[in-house]
Amino acid sequence: MPAIILDSEKIKDSVRRIMDLGGTGVLKCVQCGACSAVCPGVKAGFPVLCRMLIKKLLEGQFEELVEETSTWGCQACNRCTEVCPQGVRPQEVVFAYRRYQASELAFSSSATTSQMNLYGTGHAVFTEAGPLREKVGLPAKAPTSAYDEKAQKEIQTLLDDSPMGELGLF
Amino acid sequence: MAKVGVYVCHCGSNIAGVIDVEAVRTFAETLPDVAVARKELFMCSDSGQEMIKQDIRDGLVDKVVVAACTPRTHEPIFRGALSAGGLNKYLFEMANIRDQDSWVHAQNPEGATQKAKRLVASAVGKAAKLRPLEDKYVDVTKAALVIGGGVAGIFSALELAKMGFTTYLVEKEPSIGGVMAMLDKTFPTNDCSACILTPVMVEAGNHPNLELLTYSEVEDVDGYIGNFNVKVRRKQAYVDWAKCTGCGACAEKCPSKVPDEFNMGLSNRRAAYIHFPQAVPKKAVVDMAHCKSCGGRAIGTEPKISEKTGKPILAPCEKACPADAINRTLKWDPAGEIKEIKVGTIVVATGFQVMDKGWFKEMAPDNKNVITALQMERLISATGPTGGKLLRPSDNQKPHTLTFVSCVGSRDEKHHTYCSRVCCMYMIKQARLIKEKYPDLNIYMHFIDVRSPGKDYDEYYTGARRMGINILRGKVGGLEVLPGDNLRVLAYDLDAGSPVEYESDLVILATAMELPPATKKLAQTLGLQFCGSGFFKELHPKLGPVETATEGIFLAGCCQGPKDIPDTVSQAKGAAAAAAVPLCQGRVKIEPTISEVQTEKCSGCGICVPLCPYNAISLKLHAEKPRATIDITQCKGCGVCTAACPSAAIVLHGYEEGQIFAQIAALTA
Ligand SMILES: Cc1cc2nc3c(=O)[nH]c(=O)nc-3n(C[C@H](O)[C@H](O)[C@H](O)COP(=O)(O)OP(=O)(O)OC[C@H]3O[C@@H](n4cnc5c(N)ncnc54)[C@H](O)[C@@H]3O)c2cc1C
Ligand code: SF4
Ligand code: SF4
Ligand code: SF4
Ligand code: SF4
């Protein structure tokens, strides 16, 4: 494994960029690991989440991590925020870093599919449940954006006008 | 005309690095009343002081201004130089051109130099008008009070008693001993806590100069250093301690059951009880809040007479007592009796409490097998609820896997940001003691980082690793309750960079040390201040570690901040030494920079009386008219009365009207 070259300018830059993107608590971290002890993403095998992501950012590894897929393992469950003794709010750091990755189009494929679904149907995850619904006596089409063109248009306009739209994904 | 000498200090580069000292000196020479102006690298050094003394001896100066660091630390030094030179020491004024100038305006040397000139001009203006003042003295009551009978209080009180002073030791519990009496063994030597503490407790109990006032609390304190009047409230024990032999027969017969505080709620005690086996004094109390008044023997009544036997019907405790010490006919009196004592100095040693586990929802606090470290001390103590056998509380079975969790409530923004300082060491202690006794046990300890900086402490920690105790770096994130009373530990191994999970059948939480909320009332009574961590604040963190902002009141032990027994005892002896100084001197100095009423000008309006924050002013008859009078022992020289008096009848010595106006004139010129 190549050694990480510590460079104070790079570290400062990394901290400033993550803070600008919303990871404002990053400097409060004392690297105790409580967040990672309870993180379902870490347990599922994404090693560079919460504590380890913060550690690497604090070592100036901002751009180097751009292809890291661990961040996309975050379930936004916020258990890390609950247990962190220093008020770091690690989930915010993770999401801040994701914003950077998104701006570089370094999405995990799992993330792109759900973004596309959201754009198309208004649901990140959508399964056709028509026959099942009919079986229990419900109308086949649920009253959701999936069957409502007007609602879909609204959602698409919102997404087009958002920073997501600027990425040119849709 | 006054002959003012001005001495400008470089303070190394502290001042001279920012301020143009020579410019300030030449400016001072131009001021009216200034006879000489000199500068020096360190005015507080011998050569600096000698400079002042020589100018006085030569008759060059009769008032002195030093422009330097701060009067807080240095005023006494320069006043001393004036005295040594043969001048009244109150003819001195200090211009603070370091703390209030070079340090805060480091980015603006020119502005700072201008400000220094102004400050010097103002000090010279005042100095020229200063008048000599004389110190006053009052006699001291040669007795001391120590509040809190933990190891800190015991040592402070014993030291003072051994020096020959009458000493009162007030403890709210029936016995002295505090938390140390609850500990099993003590790091880093593993000697039995009771074995080393009991002889000292007994010595305290028997010392002719030491009066133990246990089961008592300080109700009120007034007065000042040298002369405090203290009211101590002794709770009613319903047992005549003069008769009680401490046999424990009453407790055996008492049917009431209450969680035992001494065993941290792991077992029950009775309503009639003795605090713990080695208690000093070893006397019983009847805790009325939990007394069932068995046999219809309500408190404060005469016993009913049995129709059958014609004899009085007694409660079980009364009946059991061979010494006839229990007195249930005493009136129910929650206030107890008040004892008034007079002392010269006070040492506060009220200690700490550990946080309740209930605060930590993520740590399964309702599970019986999650206990605090203080409960663990009782669980492994020979005098504890299991007689020293390690049995887990849920089913009294021997556990196989033990987990220690550090920093529960310490180093945590949600609770306390400070380190509790002893948890790492006592957890290692408990793990070692258990491993020695039961080598087959699995012990896992989780630390953010291990802190073992005391004498012989790191050897103690590395020793634990060599014994095969598993130490992991990383904070535990939570505990999950599993069927069958076991717990799943959700932890993290920082070095492996990976979460770790396992089943544990007993979990010990090192909950933070904190100031017990009940002591806040005492702080109000004594005028104590709190530090950022919520403990009592010392006068100065480095140079006044046992003093407080209230003269004559000292601190010892964990009420000042978390510490272990070696540090507690050192501080306790230090506090005793400091508290003895005024008692040895036999008198205390009253600074003359306090207010005085010029009776002939006073109209007797009384406006000043309620304004004085120290209750120092009262109206007294003077030629048959009421006139304000200030008690010199109470006045702190705050100046509120001086400013408020409509007749301008009050002078604050050292800050007279003419002196203040001269300062203002110099600052606004
Ligand atoms: C689990 C645990 C294990 C420990 N193990 C060790 C160890 O192995 N070695 C070591 O060096 N240190 C150890 N310590 C630290 C040690 O307990 C403390 O350093 C020591 O007890 C501090 O003594 P103290 O007198 O300051 O406070 P305390 O022991 O708390 O004594 C204060 C006393 O004041 C009384 N009091 C409180 N308020 C009032 C009031 N208003 N009026 C009258 N009385 C009052 C209390 O009842 C108490 O008796 C341990 C601590 C814990 C929590
Ligand atoms: S919010 Fe994300 S980073 Fe935090 S614990 Fe949940 S999955 Fe892990
Ligand atoms: S819990 Fe908080 S302080 Fe601890 S490693 Fe995670 S982010 Fe850092
Ligand atoms: S039975 Fe009497 S003598 Fe014995 S401990 Fe109780 S009160 Fe004291
Ligand atoms: S002493 Fe150790 S366990 Fe206790 S608060 Fe400090 S680091 Fe945490």
PDB file of C-alpha atoms in Angstrom, chain A residues 118-119 149-166 170:
ATOM      1  CA  LEU A 118     -37.195   9.033  -9.318  1.00  0.00           C
ATOM      2  CA  TYR A 119     -37.141  11.179 -12.422  1.00  0.00           C
ATOM      3  CA  GLU A 149     -48.460  12.507 -15.559  1.00  0.00           C
ATOM      4  CA  LYS A 150     -49.068  15.891 -13.989  1.00  0.00           C
ATOM      5  CA  ALA A 151     -47.329  14.887 -10.806  1.00  0.00           C
ATOM      6  CA  GLN A 152     -44.448  13.405 -12.781  1.00  0.00           C
ATOM      7  CA  LYS A 153     -44.033  16.655 -14.683  1.00  0.00           C
ATOM      8  CA  GLU A 154     -43.884  18.578 -11.417  1.00  0.00           C
ATOM      9  CA  ILE A 155     -41.262  16.249  -9.997  1.00  0.00           C
ATOM     10  CA  GLN A 156     -39.215  16.449 -13.190  1.00  0.00           C
ATOM     11  CA  THR A 157     -39.340  20.248 -13.150  1.00  0.00           C
ATOM     12  CA  LEU A 158     -38.170  20.257  -9.539  1.00  0.00           C
ATOM     13  CA  LEU A 159     -35.299  17.893 -10.356  1.00  0.00           C
ATOM     14  CA  ASP A 160     -34.349  19.778 -13.516  1.00  0.00           C
ATOM     15  CA  ASP A 161     -34.124  22.991 -11.498  1.00  0.00           C
ATOM     16  CA  SER A 162     -32.088  21.338  -8.719  1.00  0.00           C
ATOM     17  CA  PRO A 163     -28.319  20.812  -8.588  1.00  0.00           C
ATOM     18  CA  MET A 164     -29.078  17.266  -9.759  1.00  0.00           C
ATOM     19  CA  GLY A 165     -30.435  18.693 -13.012  1.00  0.00           C
ATOM     20  CA  GLU A 166     -27.185  20.509 -13.639  1.00  0.00           C
ATOM     21  CA  PHE A 170     -31.729  13.049 -16.992  1.00  0.00           C
TER      22      PHE A 170
END
